[in-house]
mmCIF file of C-alpha atoms in Angstrom:
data_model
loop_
_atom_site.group_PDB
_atom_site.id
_atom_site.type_symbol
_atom_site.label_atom_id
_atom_site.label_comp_id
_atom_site.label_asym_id
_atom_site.label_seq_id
_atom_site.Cartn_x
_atom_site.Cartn_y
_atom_site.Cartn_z
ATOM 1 C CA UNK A 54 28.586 -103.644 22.513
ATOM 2 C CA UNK A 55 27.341 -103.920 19.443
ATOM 3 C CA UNK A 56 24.873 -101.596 17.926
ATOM 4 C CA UNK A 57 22.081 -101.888 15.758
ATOM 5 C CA UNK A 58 19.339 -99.473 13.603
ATOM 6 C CA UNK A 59 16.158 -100.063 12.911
ATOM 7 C CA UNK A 60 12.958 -97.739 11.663
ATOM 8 C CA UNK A 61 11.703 -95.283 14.453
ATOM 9 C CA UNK A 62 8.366 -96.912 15.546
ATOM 10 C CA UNK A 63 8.720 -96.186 19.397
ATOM 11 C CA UNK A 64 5.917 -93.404 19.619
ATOM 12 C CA UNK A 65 2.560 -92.614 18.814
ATOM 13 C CA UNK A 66 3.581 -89.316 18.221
ATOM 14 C CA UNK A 67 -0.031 -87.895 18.647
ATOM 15 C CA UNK A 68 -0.375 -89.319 21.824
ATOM 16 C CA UNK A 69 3.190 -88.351 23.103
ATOM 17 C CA UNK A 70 3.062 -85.103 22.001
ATOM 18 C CA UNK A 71 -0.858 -84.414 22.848
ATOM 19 C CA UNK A 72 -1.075 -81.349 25.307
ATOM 20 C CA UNK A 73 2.088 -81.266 26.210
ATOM 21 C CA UNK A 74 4.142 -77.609 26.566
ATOM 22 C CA UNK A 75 6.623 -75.927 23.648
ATOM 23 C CA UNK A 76 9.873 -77.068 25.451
ATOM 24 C CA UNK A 77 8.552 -80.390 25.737
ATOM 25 C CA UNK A 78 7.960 -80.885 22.610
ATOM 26 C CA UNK A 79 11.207 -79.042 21.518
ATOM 27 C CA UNK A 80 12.719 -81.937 23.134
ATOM 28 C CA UNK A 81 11.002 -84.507 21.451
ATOM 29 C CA UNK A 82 11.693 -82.774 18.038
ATOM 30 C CA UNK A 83 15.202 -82.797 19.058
ATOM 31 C CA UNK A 84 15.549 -86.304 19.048
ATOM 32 C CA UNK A 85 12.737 -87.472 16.537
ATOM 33 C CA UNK A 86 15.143 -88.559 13.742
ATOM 34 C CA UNK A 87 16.963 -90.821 15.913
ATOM 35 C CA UNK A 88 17.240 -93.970 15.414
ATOM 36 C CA UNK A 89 16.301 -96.929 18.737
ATOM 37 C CA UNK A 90 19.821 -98.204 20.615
ATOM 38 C CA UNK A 91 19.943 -101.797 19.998
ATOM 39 C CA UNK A 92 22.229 -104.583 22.198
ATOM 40 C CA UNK A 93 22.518 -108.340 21.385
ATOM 41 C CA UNK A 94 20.041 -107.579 18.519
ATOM 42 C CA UNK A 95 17.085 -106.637 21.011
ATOM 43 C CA UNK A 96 15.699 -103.270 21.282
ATOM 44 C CA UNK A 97 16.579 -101.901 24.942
ATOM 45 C CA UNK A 98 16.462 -98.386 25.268
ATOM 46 C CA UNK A 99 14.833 -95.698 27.384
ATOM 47 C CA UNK A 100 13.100 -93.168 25.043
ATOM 48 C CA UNK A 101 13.569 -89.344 25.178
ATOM 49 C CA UNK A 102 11.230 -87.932 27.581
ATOM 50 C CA UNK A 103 11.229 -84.219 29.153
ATOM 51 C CA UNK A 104 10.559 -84.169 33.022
ATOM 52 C CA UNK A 105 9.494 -80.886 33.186
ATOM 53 C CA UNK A 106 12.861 -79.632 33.815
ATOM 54 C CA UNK A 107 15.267 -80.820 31.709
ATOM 55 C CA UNK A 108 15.380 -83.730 27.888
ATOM 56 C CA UNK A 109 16.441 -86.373 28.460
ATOM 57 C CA UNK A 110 17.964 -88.118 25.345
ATOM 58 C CA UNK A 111 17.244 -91.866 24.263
ATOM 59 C CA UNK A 112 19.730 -94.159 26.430
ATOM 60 C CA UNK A 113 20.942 -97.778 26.750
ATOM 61 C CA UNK A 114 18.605 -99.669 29.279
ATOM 62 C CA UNK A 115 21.058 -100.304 32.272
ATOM 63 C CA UNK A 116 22.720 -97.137 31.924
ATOM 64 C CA UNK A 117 22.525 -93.582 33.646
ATOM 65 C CA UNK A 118 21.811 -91.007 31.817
ATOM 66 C CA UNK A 119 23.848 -87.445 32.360
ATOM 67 C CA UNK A 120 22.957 -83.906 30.752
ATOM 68 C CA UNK A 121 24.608 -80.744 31.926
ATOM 69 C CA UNK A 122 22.664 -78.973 35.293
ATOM 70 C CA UNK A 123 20.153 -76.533 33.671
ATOM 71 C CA UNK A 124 21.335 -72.700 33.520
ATOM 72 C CA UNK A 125 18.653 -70.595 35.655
ATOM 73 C CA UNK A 126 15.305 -71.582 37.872
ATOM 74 C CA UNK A 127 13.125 -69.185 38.611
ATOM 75 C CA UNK A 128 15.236 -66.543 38.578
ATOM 76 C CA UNK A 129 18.673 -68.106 40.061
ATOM 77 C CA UNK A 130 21.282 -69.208 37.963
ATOM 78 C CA UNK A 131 23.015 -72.587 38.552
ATOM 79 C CA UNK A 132 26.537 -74.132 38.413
ATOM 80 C CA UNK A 133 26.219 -75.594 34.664
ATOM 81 C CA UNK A 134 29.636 -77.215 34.681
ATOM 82 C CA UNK A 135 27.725 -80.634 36.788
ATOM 83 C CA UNK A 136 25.786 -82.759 35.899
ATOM 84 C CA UNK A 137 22.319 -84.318 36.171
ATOM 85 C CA UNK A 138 21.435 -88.077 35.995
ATOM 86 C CA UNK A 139 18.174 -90.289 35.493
ATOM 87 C CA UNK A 140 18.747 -94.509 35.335
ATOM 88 C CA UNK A 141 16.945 -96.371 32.756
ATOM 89 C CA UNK A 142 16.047 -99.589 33.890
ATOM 90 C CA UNK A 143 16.980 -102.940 32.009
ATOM 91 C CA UNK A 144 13.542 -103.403 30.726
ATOM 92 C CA UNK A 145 13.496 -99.784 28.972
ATOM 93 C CA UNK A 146 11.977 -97.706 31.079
ATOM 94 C CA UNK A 147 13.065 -94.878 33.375
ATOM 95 C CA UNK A 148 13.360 -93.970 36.803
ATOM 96 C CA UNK A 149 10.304 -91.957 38.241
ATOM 97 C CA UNK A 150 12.854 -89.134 39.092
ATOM 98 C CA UNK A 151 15.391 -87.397 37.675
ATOM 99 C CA UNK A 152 18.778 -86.639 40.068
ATOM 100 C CA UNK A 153 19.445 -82.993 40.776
ATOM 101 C CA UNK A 154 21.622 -83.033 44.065
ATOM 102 C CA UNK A 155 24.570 -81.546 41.936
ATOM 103 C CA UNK A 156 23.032 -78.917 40.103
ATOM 104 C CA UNK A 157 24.170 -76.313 43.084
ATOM 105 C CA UNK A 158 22.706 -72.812 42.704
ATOM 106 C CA UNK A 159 25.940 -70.191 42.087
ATOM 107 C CA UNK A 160 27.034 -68.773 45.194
ATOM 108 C CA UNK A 161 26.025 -65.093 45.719
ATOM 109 C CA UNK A 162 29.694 -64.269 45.800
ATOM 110 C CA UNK A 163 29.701 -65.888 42.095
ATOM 111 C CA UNK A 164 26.654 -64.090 41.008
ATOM 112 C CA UNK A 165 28.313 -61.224 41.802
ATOM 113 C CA UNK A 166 31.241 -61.690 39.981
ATOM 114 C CA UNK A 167 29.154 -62.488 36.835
ATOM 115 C CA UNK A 168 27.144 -58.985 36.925
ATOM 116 C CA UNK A 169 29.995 -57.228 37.662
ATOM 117 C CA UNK A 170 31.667 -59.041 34.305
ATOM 118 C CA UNK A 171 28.860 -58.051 32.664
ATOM 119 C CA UNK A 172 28.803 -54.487 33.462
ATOM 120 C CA UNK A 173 32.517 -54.448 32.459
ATOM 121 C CA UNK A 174 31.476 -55.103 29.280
ATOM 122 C CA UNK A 175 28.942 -52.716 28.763
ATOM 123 C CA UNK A 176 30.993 -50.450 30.057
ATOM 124 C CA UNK A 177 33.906 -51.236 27.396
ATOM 125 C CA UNK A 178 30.994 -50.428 24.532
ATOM 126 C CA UNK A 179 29.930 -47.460 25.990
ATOM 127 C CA UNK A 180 33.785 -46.085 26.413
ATOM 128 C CA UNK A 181 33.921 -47.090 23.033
ATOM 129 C CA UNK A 182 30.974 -45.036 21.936
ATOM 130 C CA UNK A 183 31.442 -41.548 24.079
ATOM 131 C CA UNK A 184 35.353 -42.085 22.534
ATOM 132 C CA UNK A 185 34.612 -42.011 19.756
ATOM 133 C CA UNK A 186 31.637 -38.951 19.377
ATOM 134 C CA UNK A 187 34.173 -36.973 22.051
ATOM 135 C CA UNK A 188 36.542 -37.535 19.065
ATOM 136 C CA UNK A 189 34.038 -36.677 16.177
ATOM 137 C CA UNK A 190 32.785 -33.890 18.107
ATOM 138 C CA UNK A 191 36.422 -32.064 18.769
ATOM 139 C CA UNK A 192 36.738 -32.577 15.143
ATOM 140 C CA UNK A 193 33.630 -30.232 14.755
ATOM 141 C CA UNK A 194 34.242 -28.043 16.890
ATOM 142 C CA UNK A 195 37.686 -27.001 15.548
ATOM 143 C CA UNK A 196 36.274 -26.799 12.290
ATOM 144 C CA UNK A 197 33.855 -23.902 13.364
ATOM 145 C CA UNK A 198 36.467 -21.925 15.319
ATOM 146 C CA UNK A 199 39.351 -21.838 13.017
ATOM 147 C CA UNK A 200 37.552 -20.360 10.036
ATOM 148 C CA UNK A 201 36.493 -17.189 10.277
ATOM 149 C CA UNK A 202 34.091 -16.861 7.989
ATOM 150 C CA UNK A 203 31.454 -19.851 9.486
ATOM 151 C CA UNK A 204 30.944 -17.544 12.818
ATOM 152 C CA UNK A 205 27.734 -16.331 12.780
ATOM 153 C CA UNK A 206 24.146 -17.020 14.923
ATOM 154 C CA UNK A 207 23.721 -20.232 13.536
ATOM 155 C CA UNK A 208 26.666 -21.766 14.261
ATOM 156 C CA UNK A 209 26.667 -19.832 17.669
ATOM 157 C CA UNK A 210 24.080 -22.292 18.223
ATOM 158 C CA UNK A 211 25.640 -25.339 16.785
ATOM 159 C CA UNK A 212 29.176 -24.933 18.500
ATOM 160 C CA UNK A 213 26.979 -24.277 22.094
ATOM 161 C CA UNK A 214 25.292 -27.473 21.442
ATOM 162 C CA UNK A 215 28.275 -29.342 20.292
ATOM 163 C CA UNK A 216 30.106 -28.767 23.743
ATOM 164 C CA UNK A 217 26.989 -29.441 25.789
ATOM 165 C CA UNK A 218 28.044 -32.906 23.884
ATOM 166 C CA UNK A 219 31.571 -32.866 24.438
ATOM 167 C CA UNK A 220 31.215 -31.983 28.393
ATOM 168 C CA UNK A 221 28.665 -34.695 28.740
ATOM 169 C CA UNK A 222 31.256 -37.193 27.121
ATOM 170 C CA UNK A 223 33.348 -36.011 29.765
ATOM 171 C CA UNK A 224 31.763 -35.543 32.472
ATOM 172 C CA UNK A 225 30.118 -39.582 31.436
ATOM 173 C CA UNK A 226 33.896 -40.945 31.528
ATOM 174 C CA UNK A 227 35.018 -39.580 34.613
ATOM 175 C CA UNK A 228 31.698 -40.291 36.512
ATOM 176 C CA UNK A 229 32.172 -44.544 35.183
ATOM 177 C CA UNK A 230 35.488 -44.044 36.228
ATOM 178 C CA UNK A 231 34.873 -43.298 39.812
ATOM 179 C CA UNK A 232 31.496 -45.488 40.341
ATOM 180 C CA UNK A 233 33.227 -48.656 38.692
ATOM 181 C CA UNK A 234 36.300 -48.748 41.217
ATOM 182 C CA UNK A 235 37.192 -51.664 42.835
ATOM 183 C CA UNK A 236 38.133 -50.255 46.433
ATOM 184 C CA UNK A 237 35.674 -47.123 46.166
ATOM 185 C CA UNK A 238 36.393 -44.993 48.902
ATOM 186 C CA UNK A 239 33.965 -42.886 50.800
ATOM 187 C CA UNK A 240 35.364 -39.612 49.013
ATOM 188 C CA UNK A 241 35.559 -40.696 45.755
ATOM 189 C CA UNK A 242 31.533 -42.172 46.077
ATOM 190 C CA UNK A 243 30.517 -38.924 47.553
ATOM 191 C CA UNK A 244 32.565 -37.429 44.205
ATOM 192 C CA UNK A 245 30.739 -39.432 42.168
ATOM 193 C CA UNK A 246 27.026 -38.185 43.644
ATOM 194 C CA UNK A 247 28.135 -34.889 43.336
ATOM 195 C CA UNK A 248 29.585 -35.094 39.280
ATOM 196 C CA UNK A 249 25.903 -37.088 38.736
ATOM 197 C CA UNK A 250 24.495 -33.860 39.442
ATOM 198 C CA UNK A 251 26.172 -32.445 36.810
ATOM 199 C CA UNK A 252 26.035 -34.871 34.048
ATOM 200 C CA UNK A 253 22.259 -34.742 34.745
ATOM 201 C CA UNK A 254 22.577 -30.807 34.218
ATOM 202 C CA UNK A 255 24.696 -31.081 30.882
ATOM 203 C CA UNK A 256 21.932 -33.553 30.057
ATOM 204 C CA UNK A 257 19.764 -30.665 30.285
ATOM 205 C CA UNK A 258 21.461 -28.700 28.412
ATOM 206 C CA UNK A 259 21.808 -30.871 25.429
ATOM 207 C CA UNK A 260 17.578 -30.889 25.237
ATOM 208 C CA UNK A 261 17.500 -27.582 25.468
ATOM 209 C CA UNK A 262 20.116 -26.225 23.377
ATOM 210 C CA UNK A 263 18.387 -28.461 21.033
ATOM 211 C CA UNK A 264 15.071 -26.440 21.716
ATOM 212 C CA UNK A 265 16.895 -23.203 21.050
ATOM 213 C CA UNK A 266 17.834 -24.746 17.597
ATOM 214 C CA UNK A 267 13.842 -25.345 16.609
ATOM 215 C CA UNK A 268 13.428 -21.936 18.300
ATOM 216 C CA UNK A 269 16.049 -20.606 16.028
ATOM 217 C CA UNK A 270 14.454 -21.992 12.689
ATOM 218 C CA UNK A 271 10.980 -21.356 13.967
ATOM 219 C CA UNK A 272 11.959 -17.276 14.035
ATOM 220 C CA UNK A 273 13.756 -17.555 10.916
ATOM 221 C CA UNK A 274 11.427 -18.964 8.804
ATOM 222 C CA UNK A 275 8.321 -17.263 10.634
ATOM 223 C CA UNK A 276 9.657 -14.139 11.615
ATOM 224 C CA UNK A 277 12.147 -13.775 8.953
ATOM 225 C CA UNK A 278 12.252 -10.176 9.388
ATOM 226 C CA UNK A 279 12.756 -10.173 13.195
ATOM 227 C CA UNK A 280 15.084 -12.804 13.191
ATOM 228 C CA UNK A 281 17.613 -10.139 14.634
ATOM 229 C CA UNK A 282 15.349 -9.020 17.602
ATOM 230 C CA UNK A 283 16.231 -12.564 19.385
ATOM 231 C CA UNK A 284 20.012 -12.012 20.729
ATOM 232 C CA UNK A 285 22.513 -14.460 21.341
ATOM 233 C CA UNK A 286 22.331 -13.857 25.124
ATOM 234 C CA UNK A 287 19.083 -14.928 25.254
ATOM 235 C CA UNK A 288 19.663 -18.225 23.247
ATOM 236 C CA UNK A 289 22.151 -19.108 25.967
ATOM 237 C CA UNK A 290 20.115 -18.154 28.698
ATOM 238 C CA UNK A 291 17.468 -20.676 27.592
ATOM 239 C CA UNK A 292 20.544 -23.142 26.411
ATOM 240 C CA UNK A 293 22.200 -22.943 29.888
ATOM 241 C CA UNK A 294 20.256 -21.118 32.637
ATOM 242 C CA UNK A 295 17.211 -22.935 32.372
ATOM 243 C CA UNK A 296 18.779 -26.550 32.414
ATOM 244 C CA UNK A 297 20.649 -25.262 35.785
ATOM 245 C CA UNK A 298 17.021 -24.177 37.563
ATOM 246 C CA UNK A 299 15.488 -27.444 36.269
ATOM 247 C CA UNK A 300 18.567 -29.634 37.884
ATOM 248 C CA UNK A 301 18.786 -27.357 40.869
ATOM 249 C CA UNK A 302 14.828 -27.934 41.935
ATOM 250 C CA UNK A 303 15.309 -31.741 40.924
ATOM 251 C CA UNK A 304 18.607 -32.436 43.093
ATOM 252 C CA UNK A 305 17.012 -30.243 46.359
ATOM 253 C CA UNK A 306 14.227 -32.465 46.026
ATOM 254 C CA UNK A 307 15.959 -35.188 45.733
ATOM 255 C CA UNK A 308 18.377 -34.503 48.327
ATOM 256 C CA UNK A 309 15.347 -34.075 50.947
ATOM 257 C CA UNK A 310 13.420 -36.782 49.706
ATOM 258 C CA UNK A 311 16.523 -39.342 49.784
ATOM 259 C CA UNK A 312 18.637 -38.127 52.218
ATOM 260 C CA UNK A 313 22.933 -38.753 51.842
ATOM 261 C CA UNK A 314 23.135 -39.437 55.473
ATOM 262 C CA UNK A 315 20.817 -42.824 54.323
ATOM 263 C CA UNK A 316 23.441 -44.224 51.748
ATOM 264 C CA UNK A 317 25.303 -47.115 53.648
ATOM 265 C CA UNK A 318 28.566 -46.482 50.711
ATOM 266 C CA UNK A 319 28.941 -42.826 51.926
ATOM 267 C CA UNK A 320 29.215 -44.120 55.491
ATOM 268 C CA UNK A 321 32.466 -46.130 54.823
#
């Protein structure tokens, strides 16, 4: 079949593309430089036209037309792998609808599979991430207890803070670990409520042993000469005590507010 080109003179493109939406006339943009399908040296092709849905590319009059099944509608996501198809007729025009009976919304069981994929990955970045700052932070930490001569208030502070870091890293591992398993047992769930409670508490901690460094700076630069009446037992009782009342209100609240007995997973 033998195939001819000519000078694109199929639209009025004012009229075409008069008041019509940004994906339709992405589609017509898509296809503006091409050039009219010719047979047996007459012009007899469908132009490219959006539906609403889906655009549809110029095609051969007598031919069907087939474009991969669109990704998501209104919130569900669809088998893209089949197809779609829309006839244009011998004399160059198309049919008034297009044919979606195989676009087939993904089965729930599917759907599932493809957040739990995507979790997996987020969850390789974020291993990633806590690796590495459990590794940077060790690092640290050894630094400031093998010499001597760097132990002092200051870095009191800093080493408290840096294992507030190290246990959340941690604690963040082994909590993924448990809620991520693929035969999660009633034991290991109810393991993995309970370790929440503490990775919200070294949470805490991390804010607040970040307030007792501003607290620190604010006494030494304000009170420079009562920068000894502030003892290190009181910089950890604000570091660590205060973090554990805060949690310990929020998880009885909690707790009677959204009872365990509720939780379908902890009944298994």
């Amino acid at each position: 079949m033998p195939l001819g080109k000519i000078n694109f003179t199929s639209w009025n493109i004012k009229r075409d593309l008069a008041n019509k939406s940004q994906l339709a006339v992405g589609c017509f943009k898509r296809f503006i430089q091409s050039s009219p399908l010719w047979k047996d040296g007459e012009r007899v092709q469908c132009n490219v036209t959006w539906d609403g849905l889906s655009c549809w590319p110029p095609t051969l009059a007598g031919y069907m037309a087939e474009i991969s099944c669109f990704p998501e509608l209104k919130g569900i996501r669809y088998n893209t792998s089949q197809n779609a198809s829309r006839l244009c007729y011998e004399n160059g025009t198309w049919a008034e609808k297009s044919d979606y009976s195989n676009c087939k919304p993904l089965s729930t069981e599917d759907g599932l599979l493809q957040v739990l994929w995507d979790v997996k990955e987020a969850t390789t970045v974020y291993y990633a991430g806590y690796g590495l700052s459990l590794l940077a932070l060790l690092a640290a930490l050894s630094i400031f207890l093998y010499f001597k001569d760097l132990r002092c208030l200051r870095n009191t502070i800093h080493t408290n803070l840096f294992i507030t870091y190290i246990l959340l890293d941690l604690m963040w591992i082994v909590t993924a670990k448990l809620q991520l398993q693929q035969s999660p047992t009633a034991a290991g769930t109810k393991a993995a409520c309970i370790l929440t409670i503490f990775l919200t508490y070294l949470m805490g901690t991390n804010f607040f042993w970040m307030f007792v460094e501003g607290l620190y700076l604010y006494v030494l630069v304000v009170k420079t000469f009562s920068v000894e009446i502030v003892k290190v037992h009181v910089y950890a009782l604000v570091g660590w005590g205060l973090p554990a009342i805060v949690v310990l209100i929020w998880a009885l609240v909690k707790a009677y507010f959204s009872p365990l007995s509720s939780d379908t997973f902890l009944l298994l």
